[in-house]
Tab-separated table of C-alpha atoms and ligand atoms in Angstrom:
chain	number	residue	atom	x	y	z
A	251	UNK	CA	29.564	-47.915	-101.709
A	252	UNK	CA	29.953	-44.990	-99.236
A	253	UNK	CA	31.181	-41.857	-100.554
A	254	UNK	CA	31.913	-38.648	-98.522
A	255	UNK	CA	31.255	-35.145	-99.711
A	256	UNK	CA	31.522	-31.831	-97.737
A	257	UNK	CA	32.132	-28.247	-98.610
A	258	UNK	CA	33.381	-25.021	-97.137
A	259	UNK	CA	32.893	-21.504	-97.978
A	260	UNK	CA	35.929	-19.348	-99.152
A	261	UNK	CA	34.680	-16.273	-97.141
A	262	UNK	CA	37.453	-14.879	-94.814
A	263	UNK	CA	39.335	-16.666	-92.235
A	264	UNK	CA	38.579	-20.289	-91.108
A	265	UNK	CA	38.030	-20.515	-87.331
A	266	UNK	CA	37.984	-23.215	-84.669
A	267	UNK	CA	34.431	-24.015	-85.138
A	268	UNK	CA	35.318	-24.849	-88.990
A	269	UNK	CA	37.991	-26.847	-87.793
A	270	UNK	CA	36.458	-28.954	-84.830
A	271	UNK	CA	33.126	-28.979	-86.290
A	272	UNK	CA	34.145	-30.139	-89.751
A	273	UNK	CA	37.649	-30.160	-91.163
A	274	UNK	CA	39.148	-32.503	-88.356
A	275	UNK	CA	36.423	-34.962	-89.061
A	276	UNK	CA	37.110	-34.678	-92.877
A	277	UNK	CA	40.853	-35.732	-92.198
A	278	UNK	CA	39.604	-38.707	-90.101
A	279	UNK	CA	37.185	-39.995	-92.868
A	280	UNK	CA	39.569	-39.692	-95.921
A	281	UNK	CA	41.591	-42.639	-94.677
A	282	UNK	CA	38.646	-45.049	-94.756
A	283	UNK	CA	36.228	-43.560	-97.569
A	284	UNK	CA	36.525	-42.000	-100.939
A	285	UNK	CA	36.282	-38.396	-99.928
A	286	UNK	CA	35.447	-35.099	-101.978
A	287	UNK	CA	35.965	-31.905	-100.422
A	288	UNK	CA	34.912	-28.699	-102.078
A	289	UNK	CA	35.545	-24.992	-101.568
A	290	UNK	CA	32.328	-23.691	-102.565
A	291	UNK	CA	32.874	-20.572	-104.336
A	292	UNK	CA	29.443	-20.470	-106.121
A	293	UNK	CA	27.829	-20.374	-102.555
A	294	UNK	CA	30.102	-17.630	-101.730
A	295	UNK	CA	28.861	-15.191	-104.295
A	296	UNK	CA	25.358	-15.581	-102.814
A	297	UNK	CA	26.405	-12.233	-101.170
A	298	UNK	CA	28.582	-9.713	-102.657
A	299	UNK	CA	32.315	-10.617	-102.983
A	300	UNK	CA	35.344	-8.647	-104.285
A	301	UNK	CA	36.677	-10.715	-107.090
A	302	UNK	CA	40.456	-10.300	-106.052
A	303	UNK	CA	39.366	-11.233	-102.388
A	304	UNK	CA	37.487	-14.326	-103.396
A	305	UNK	CA	40.554	-15.562	-105.403
A	306	UNK	CA	42.648	-15.069	-102.105
A	307	UNK	CA	40.152	-16.658	-99.869
A	308	UNK	CA	39.693	-19.768	-102.184
A	309	UNK	CA	43.534	-20.149	-102.148
A	310	UNK	CA	43.622	-19.502	-98.477
A	311	UNK	CA	40.859	-22.057	-97.559
A	312	UNK	CA	42.382	-24.653	-99.620
A	313	UNK	CA	45.880	-24.047	-97.925
A	314	UNK	CA	43.983	-24.339	-94.699
A	315	UNK	CA	42.574	-27.495	-95.475
A	316	UNK	CA	45.922	-29.053	-96.855
A	317	UNK	CA	47.476	-27.717	-93.513
A	318	UNK	CA	45.005	-29.309	-91.557
A	319	UNK	CA	45.786	-32.801	-92.979
A	320	UNK	CA	43.531	-33.220	-96.047
A	321	UNK	CA	45.482	-35.002	-98.443
A	322	UNK	CA	44.931	-33.707	-102.173
A	323	UNK	CA	46.026	-37.383	-103.365
A	324	UNK	CA	43.755	-39.484	-101.302
A	325	UNK	CA	40.886	-37.069	-101.378
A	326	UNK	CA	39.724	-34.890	-104.078
A	327	UNK	CA	40.025	-31.191	-103.405
A	328	UNK	CA	38.635	-28.699	-105.721
A	329	UNK	CA	36.669	-25.510	-106.232
A	330	UNK	CA	32.968	-25.827	-107.111
A	331	UNK	CA	32.906	-23.388	-110.056
A	332	UNK	CA	35.420	-25.512	-111.814
A	333	UNK	CA	32.876	-28.379	-112.038
A	334	UNK	CA	29.955	-27.296	-114.152
A	335	UNK	CA	27.605	-30.225	-113.008
A	336	UNK	CA	27.011	-28.703	-109.778
A	337	UNK	CA	25.165	-25.814	-111.427
A	338	UNK	CA	23.435	-28.027	-114.003
A	339	UNK	CA	22.036	-30.337	-111.351
A	340	UNK	CA	20.998	-27.386	-109.014
A	341	UNK	CA	18.663	-26.249	-111.994
A	342	UNK	CA	17.069	-29.454	-112.212
A	343	UNK	CA	16.753	-29.356	-108.335
A	344	UNK	CA	15.273	-25.859	-108.358
A	345	UNK	CA	12.420	-27.539	-110.303
A	346	UNK	CA	12.140	-30.523	-107.747
A	347	UNK	CA	12.303	-28.559	-104.633
A	348	UNK	CA	9.068	-26.552	-103.374
A	349	UNK	CA	8.968	-23.073	-102.272
A	350	UNK	CA	7.303	-24.121	-98.913
A	351	UNK	CA	10.503	-26.258	-98.245
A	352	UNK	CA	12.778	-23.389	-98.738
A	353	UNK	CA	10.643	-20.932	-96.632
A	354	UNK	CA	11.392	-22.986	-93.633
A	355	UNK	CA	15.211	-22.600	-93.852
A	356	UNK	CA	16.471	-20.670	-90.729
A	357	UNK	CA	19.823	-19.813	-92.232
A	358	UNK	CA	18.181	-17.887	-94.974
A	359	UNK	CA	15.993	-15.948	-92.473
A	360	UNK	CA	19.240	-15.134	-90.446
A	361	UNK	CA	21.488	-14.190	-93.286
A	362	UNK	CA	18.836	-12.137	-95.132
A	363	UNK	CA	17.918	-10.318	-92.091
A	364	UNK	CA	15.264	-7.555	-92.162
A	365	UNK	CA	16.002	-6.282	-95.606
A	366	UNK	CA	14.681	-9.669	-97.321
A	367	UNK	CA	13.584	-8.041	-100.416
A	368	UNK	CA	17.142	-7.223	-101.233
A	369	UNK	CA	18.614	-10.584	-100.802
A	370	UNK	CA	19.893	-12.320	-103.708
A	371	UNK	CA	17.614	-15.193	-105.292
A	372	UNK	CA	20.830	-17.216	-105.023
A	373	UNK	CA	20.891	-16.841	-101.324
A	374	UNK	CA	17.336	-18.100	-101.076
A	375	UNK	CA	18.146	-21.160	-103.270
A	376	UNK	CA	21.465	-21.830	-101.506
A	377	UNK	CA	20.542	-25.003	-99.906
A	378	UNK	CA	19.397	-26.329	-103.396
A	379	UNK	CA	22.881	-25.768	-104.587
A	380	UNK	CA	23.979	-27.769	-101.628
A	381	UNK	CA	21.945	-30.732	-102.503
A	382	UNK	CA	23.315	-30.542	-105.849
A	383	UNK	CA	26.920	-30.590	-104.736
A	384	UNK	CA	26.133	-33.571	-102.542
A	385	UNK	CA	24.090	-35.636	-105.257
A	386	UNK	CA	26.224	-34.772	-108.206
A	387	UNK	CA	28.529	-37.436	-106.693
A	388	UNK	CA	25.786	-39.517	-105.324
A	389	UNK	CA	27.555	-38.989	-101.974
A	390	UNK	CA	26.192	-41.173	-99.093
A	391	UNK	CA	27.686	-39.374	-95.995
A	392	UNK	CA	28.303	-35.672	-95.385
A	393	UNK	CA	30.423	-34.601	-92.297
A	394	UNK	CA	29.467	-31.076	-91.065
A	395	UNK	CA	28.768	-29.092	-87.941
A	396	UNK	CA	25.351	-28.981	-86.283
A	397	UNK	CA	24.270	-25.786	-88.177
A	398	UNK	CA	24.053	-27.538	-91.556
A	399	UNK	CA	21.521	-30.169	-90.385
A	400	UNK	CA	18.468	-28.516	-91.607
A	401	UNK	CA	20.108	-28.218	-95.200
A	402	UNK	CA	21.076	-31.882	-95.154
A	403	UNK	CA	17.389	-32.798	-94.417
A	404	UNK	CA	16.385	-30.676	-97.360
A	405	UNK	CA	18.739	-32.768	-99.420
A	406	UNK	CA	17.158	-35.798	-98.432
A	407	UNK	CA	13.800	-34.463	-99.235
A	408	UNK	CA	15.000	-33.373	-102.743
A	409	UNK	CA	16.529	-36.948	-103.491
A	410	UNK	CA	13.466	-38.607	-102.335
A	411	UNK	CA	11.264	-36.316	-104.354
A	412	UNK	CA	13.300	-36.832	-107.545
A	413	UNK	CA	13.301	-40.559	-107.176
A	414	UNK	CA	9.569	-40.878	-106.460
A	415	UNK	CA	8.575	-38.296	-109.303
A	416	UNK	CA	10.633	-40.205	-111.882
A	417	UNK	CA	10.094	-43.573	-110.079
A	418	UNK	CA	13.765	-44.458	-110.078
A	419	UNK	CA	16.270	-45.132	-107.639
A	420	UNK	CA	18.942	-42.757	-108.820
A	421	UNK	CA	19.986	-40.663	-105.630
A	422	UNK	CA	20.983	-42.052	-102.311
A	423	UNK	CA	19.447	-40.267	-99.333
A	424	UNK	CA	22.708	-38.913	-97.783
A	425	UNK	CA	23.351	-39.087	-94.090
A	426	UNK	CA	24.619	-36.330	-91.998
A	427	UNK	CA	27.665	-36.904	-90.070
A	428	UNK	CA	27.706	-34.730	-87.056
A	429	UNK	CA	30.207	-35.959	-84.557
A	430	UNK	CA	32.912	-35.264	-81.956
A	431	UNK	CA	32.522	-32.946	-78.745
A	432	UNK	CA	32.338	-29.684	-80.736
A	433	UNK	CA	29.659	-29.863	-83.348
A	434	UNK	CA	28.495	-26.330	-82.473
A	435	UNK	CA	31.297	-24.335	-81.194
A	436	UNK	CA	30.037	-21.069	-79.687
A	437	UNK	CA	31.390	-17.558	-79.561
A	438	UNK	CA	34.023	-16.962	-76.972
A	439	UNK	CA	32.216	-13.669	-76.108
A	440	UNK	CA	28.586	-14.945	-75.862
A	441	UNK	CA	27.894	-18.628	-75.029
A	442	UNK	CA	24.644	-18.315	-76.869
A	443	UNK	CA	25.630	-17.372	-80.470
A	444	UNK	CA	27.558	-19.573	-82.666
A	445	UNK	CA	31.315	-18.992	-83.394
A	446	UNK	CA	31.157	-17.490	-86.908
A	447	UNK	CA	33.291	-15.504	-89.488
A	448	UNK	CA	30.837	-12.740	-89.592
A	449	UNK	CA	30.766	-11.868	-85.887
A	450	UNK	CA	32.091	-8.221	-85.520
A	451	UNK	CA	34.185	-9.154	-82.609
A	452	UNK	CA	37.667	-10.547	-83.324
A	453	UNK	CA	37.692	-11.876	-79.805
A	454	UNK	CA	34.768	-13.979	-80.328
A	455	UNK	CA	36.727	-16.604	-82.595
A	456	UNK	CA	40.060	-18.224	-83.010
A	457	UNK	CA	41.197	-18.083	-86.426
A	458	UNK	CA	43.471	-20.996	-87.854
A	459	UNK	CA	45.878	-18.252	-88.917
A	460	UNK	CA	46.091	-16.635	-85.409
A	461	UNK	CA	49.607	-16.500	-83.673
A	462	UNK	CA	50.414	-18.116	-80.327
A	463	UNK	CA	49.992	-14.970	-78.375
A	464	UNK	CA	46.672	-13.967	-79.924
A	465	UNK	CA	45.233	-17.549	-79.344
A	466	UNK	CA	46.486	-17.425	-75.589
A	467	UNK	CA	44.974	-13.677	-75.192
A	468	UNK	CA	41.589	-14.833	-76.780
A	469	UNK	CA	41.161	-17.749	-74.567
A	470	UNK	CA	42.295	-15.617	-71.525
A	471	UNK	CA	39.653	-13.074	-72.407
A	472	UNK	CA	36.968	-15.615	-73.058
A	473	UNK	CA	33.757	-14.964	-71.071
A	474	UNK	CA	33.060	-17.428	-68.389
A	475	UNK	CA	31.217	-17.681	-65.030
A	476	UNK	CA	32.994	-17.385	-61.651
A	477	UNK	CA	32.325	-21.114	-60.437
A	478	UNK	CA	34.743	-23.851	-60.301
A	479	UNK	CA	34.185	-26.735	-63.275
A	480	UNK	CA	31.762	-29.451	-62.134
A	481	UNK	CA	33.006	-32.949	-61.996
A	482	UNK	CA	30.606	-34.428	-64.579
A	483	UNK	CA	29.156	-33.214	-67.724
A	484	UNK	CA	25.595	-32.703	-66.171
A	485	UNK	CA	26.832	-29.989	-64.154
A	486	UNK	CA	27.519	-27.863	-67.183
A	487	UNK	CA	23.736	-27.461	-67.850
A	488	UNK	CA	22.893	-23.529	-67.580
A	489	UNK	CA	26.654	-22.793	-68.187
A	490	UNK	CA	26.981	-22.101	-71.830
A	491	UNK	CA	30.363	-20.481	-71.817
A	492	UNK	CA	31.942	-23.192	-69.400
A	493	UNK	CA	30.313	-26.050	-71.652
A	494	UNK	CA	31.727	-24.514	-74.695
A	495	UNK	CA	35.312	-24.325	-73.301
A	496	UNK	CA	35.084	-27.674	-71.898
A	497	UNK	CA	33.708	-29.012	-75.296
A	498	UNK	CA	36.708	-27.445	-77.109
A	499	UNK	CA	39.230	-28.900	-74.933
A	500	UNK	CA	37.619	-32.400	-75.247
A	501	UNK	CA	37.624	-32.189	-78.966
A	502	UNK	CA	41.140	-30.973	-79.180
A	503	UNK	CA	42.446	-33.561	-76.737
A	504	UNK	CA	40.314	-36.192	-78.224
A	505	UNK	CA	38.796	-37.044	-74.838
A	506	UNK	CA	35.235	-37.127	-73.654
A	507	UNK	CA	33.563	-34.172	-71.800
A	508	UNK	CA	33.585	-36.372	-68.635
A	509	UNK	CA	37.131	-37.307	-69.064
A	510	UNK	CA	37.988	-33.474	-69.058
A	511	UNK	CA	35.850	-32.830	-66.035
A	512	UNK	CA	37.594	-35.816	-64.251
A	513	UNK	CA	40.696	-33.912	-64.568
A	514	UNK	CA	39.543	-30.321	-64.000
A	515	UNK	CA	36.486	-30.688	-62.048
A	516	UNK	CA	36.709	-28.522	-58.815
A	517	UNK	CA	39.191	-26.156	-60.401
A	518	UNK	CA	38.494	-22.954	-61.710
A	519	UNK	CA	38.840	-20.991	-65.109
A	520	UNK	CA	42.432	-19.676	-63.633
A	521	UNK	CA	43.744	-23.442	-63.927
A	522	UNK	CA	41.599	-24.286	-67.072
A	523	UNK	CA	42.151	-21.500	-69.352
A	524	UNK	CA	45.960	-21.866	-69.483
A	525	UNK	CA	45.571	-25.610	-69.943
A	526	UNK	CA	43.351	-24.878	-72.884
A	527	UNK	CA	45.403	-22.261	-74.413
A	528	UNK	CA	48.379	-24.549	-74.250
A	529	UNK	CA	46.362	-27.290	-76.084
A	530	UNK	CA	45.069	-24.847	-78.657
A	531	UNK	CA	48.473	-23.405	-79.456
A	532	UNK	CA	50.004	-26.967	-79.672
A	533	UNK	CA	47.331	-27.893	-82.254
A	534	UNK	CA	46.908	-24.786	-84.208
A	535	UNK	CA	50.495	-23.345	-84.502
A	536	UNK	CA	51.671	-26.006	-86.851
A	537	UNK	CA	48.372	-25.696	-88.953
A	538	UNK	CA	48.934	-21.877	-89.448
A	539	UNK	CA	52.824	-22.207	-90.086
A	540	UNK	CA	52.106	-24.861	-92.588
A	541	UNK	CA	49.420	-22.756	-94.351
A	542	UNK	CA	51.761	-19.664	-94.644
A	543	UNK	CA	54.304	-21.891	-96.364
A	544	UNK	CA	51.702	-23.201	-98.654
A	545	UNK	CA	50.551	-19.811	-99.739
A	546	UNK	CA	53.858	-18.817	-100.684
A	547	UNK	CA	53.308	-20.979	-103.804
A	548	UNK	CA	49.969	-20.058	-105.139
A	549	UNK	CA	50.670	-21.664	-108.581
A	550	UNK	CA	50.933	-25.002	-106.751
A	551	UNK	CA	47.577	-24.570	-104.867
A	552	UNK	CA	46.166	-23.722	-108.078
A	553	UNK	CA	47.334	-26.910	-109.761
A	554	UNK	CA	46.023	-29.046	-106.865
A	555	UNK	CA	42.427	-27.483	-107.384
A	556	UNK	CA	42.875	-28.169	-111.204
A	557	UNK	CA	43.876	-31.872	-110.522
A	558	UNK	CA	40.859	-32.333	-108.102
A	559	UNK	CA	38.391	-30.563	-110.574
A	560	UNK	CA	39.378	-33.061	-113.282
A	561	UNK	CA	38.953	-36.172	-110.907
A	562	UNK	CA	35.760	-34.687	-109.506
A	563	UNK	CA	34.148	-33.986	-113.029
A	564	UNK	CA	35.050	-37.499	-114.177
A	565	UNK	CA	32.714	-38.628	-111.352
A	566	UNK	CA	29.944	-36.075	-111.913
A	567	UNK	CA	29.765	-36.288	-115.629
A	568	UNK	CA	28.124	-39.825	-116.035
A	569	UNK	CA	25.726	-39.083	-113.144
A	570	UNK	CA	24.475	-36.080	-114.835
A	571	UNK	CA	24.275	-37.867	-118.063
A	572	UNK	CA	21.973	-40.403	-116.169
A	573	UNK	CA	19.960	-37.532	-114.733
A	574	UNK	CA	19.322	-35.984	-118.125
A	575	UNK	CA	18.230	-39.235	-119.486
A	576	UNK	CA	15.837	-39.812	-116.524
A	577	UNK	CA	14.327	-36.306	-116.917
A	578	UNK	CA	13.866	-36.718	-120.678
A	579	UNK	CA	16.358	-34.217	-122.193
A	580	UNK	CA	17.714	-35.144	-125.636
A	581	UNK	CA	21.535	-35.905	-125.953
A	582	UNK	CA	24.267	-36.090	-123.235
A	583	UNK	CA	25.428	-33.231	-121.332
B	775	TYM	P1	30.396	-23.026	-93.765
B	775	TYM	O1	31.665	-22.631	-94.710
B	775	TYM	O2	29.798	-21.903	-93.084
B	775	TYM	O3	31.199	-24.055	-92.777
B	775	TYM	C1	32.067	-25.005	-92.996
B	775	TYM	C2	32.045	-26.248	-92.107
B	775	TYM	O4	32.182	-25.731	-90.637
B	775	TYM	C3	31.088	-26.001	-89.800
B	775	TYM	N1	30.832	-24.890	-88.927
B	775	TYM	C4	30.923	-25.144	-87.608
B	775	TYM	N2	30.963	-26.263	-87.029
B	775	TYM	C5	30.920	-26.108	-85.410
B	775	TYM	N3	30.851	-25.005	-84.798
B	775	TYM	C6	30.735	-23.800	-85.529
B	775	TYM	N4	30.593	-22.514	-84.785
B	775	TYM	C7	30.699	-24.038	-87.113
B	775	TYM	N5	30.742	-22.825	-88.027
B	775	TYM	C8	30.904	-23.581	-88.994
B	775	TYM	C9	29.795	-26.061	-90.797
B	775	TYM	O5	28.897	-26.858	-90.188
B	775	TYM	C10	30.373	-26.571	-91.924
B	775	TYM	O6	30.176	-28.202	-91.824
B	775	TYM	N6	26.631	-24.463	-96.601
B	775	TYM	C11	28.054	-24.949	-95.976
B	775	TYM	C12	29.037	-25.500	-97.298
B	775	TYM	C13	28.453	-26.297	-98.127
B	775	TYM	C14	28.425	-27.682	-97.826
B	775	TYM	C15	27.831	-28.463	-99.103
B	775	TYM	C16	28.494	-28.556	-96.861
B	775	TYM	C17	27.988	-26.242	-99.456
B	775	TYM	N7	27.761	-27.270	-100.124
B	775	TYM	C18	27.577	-29.639	-99.337
B	775	TYM	C19	28.231	-29.866	-96.869
B	775	TYM	C20	27.738	-30.424	-98.247
B	775	TYM	C21	28.630	-23.873	-95.329
B	775	TYM	O7	28.336	-22.697	-95.537
B	775	TYM	O8	29.676	-24.220	-94.441
């Protein structure tokens, strides 16, 4: 049977890239599949975190997910550290994955930067914990943005290596699900870099918590070229900022890029930006409002995460028991 798993880090504000690249797809998938969505606090501590801030962010991200339409009844929604099987399986996978595989991971190179000797060992083995997240549930499908593709290839390599080393058919090879018109949302200030939580410029991203005026102002100030929009997608080649804004519009309006250009082709950004801003406000304002409401009752959010963790662990525990048996550990975990 198909099972969906995906995760998101509780580090700071969620932005439009998280929403269009991942969360919106999670919401769609939960109607048709058993879905497990995880706030990955173990991943967050691969870089230094303030404890109070981490607690806050975990609740904020949980509230954003619910406000965006994740149903904590239909889906399983929980924070990673509550289910010990993730870390347990990660250890076993640490012993399956090869140094050479991890040395190829581009995200580690970006995140560790020049001072690699000072990066935590956890940051290095981050993708192994990701593989454990997914395979602790034998998940078959993983909806993510484009930037997680390499990590999912590693997950498949680990699943395959485990199965073949122990001559078992234990783990599925999970399929990445990267779909929609906004699988890689770019910075509003620079069409060649990804929209991200860590960008120094607030103008580079739209946060799910931004108020209407802020959303409109950020879109007004977004970098563009001076030309009119083309009338079909091919005309966006070599125009990364234009391509990004049209992709965002298409994703939010649930249209194809060609449909958007059929409507706006030949018109300039003076026409397009206000339309994009109106659409963004229309979609994001209710999410922000609902999120603020949910955050007024932190105890309720904690109870939702508790319930999710219990349900998640009920799936994970027998799978870990099976893995221990395969590996040759005595007794049941
Ligand atoms: P994270 O927290 O960085 O991002 C959460 C999701 O948002 C997507 N995303 C984007 N999509 C399009 N454009 C962007 N600019 C953009 N920025 C972020 C990400 O692709 C992701 O889907 N390692 C993961 C979390 C994780 C996970 C997992 C995911 C931990 N374990 C297991 C899937 C399965 C991460 O840091 O996502």
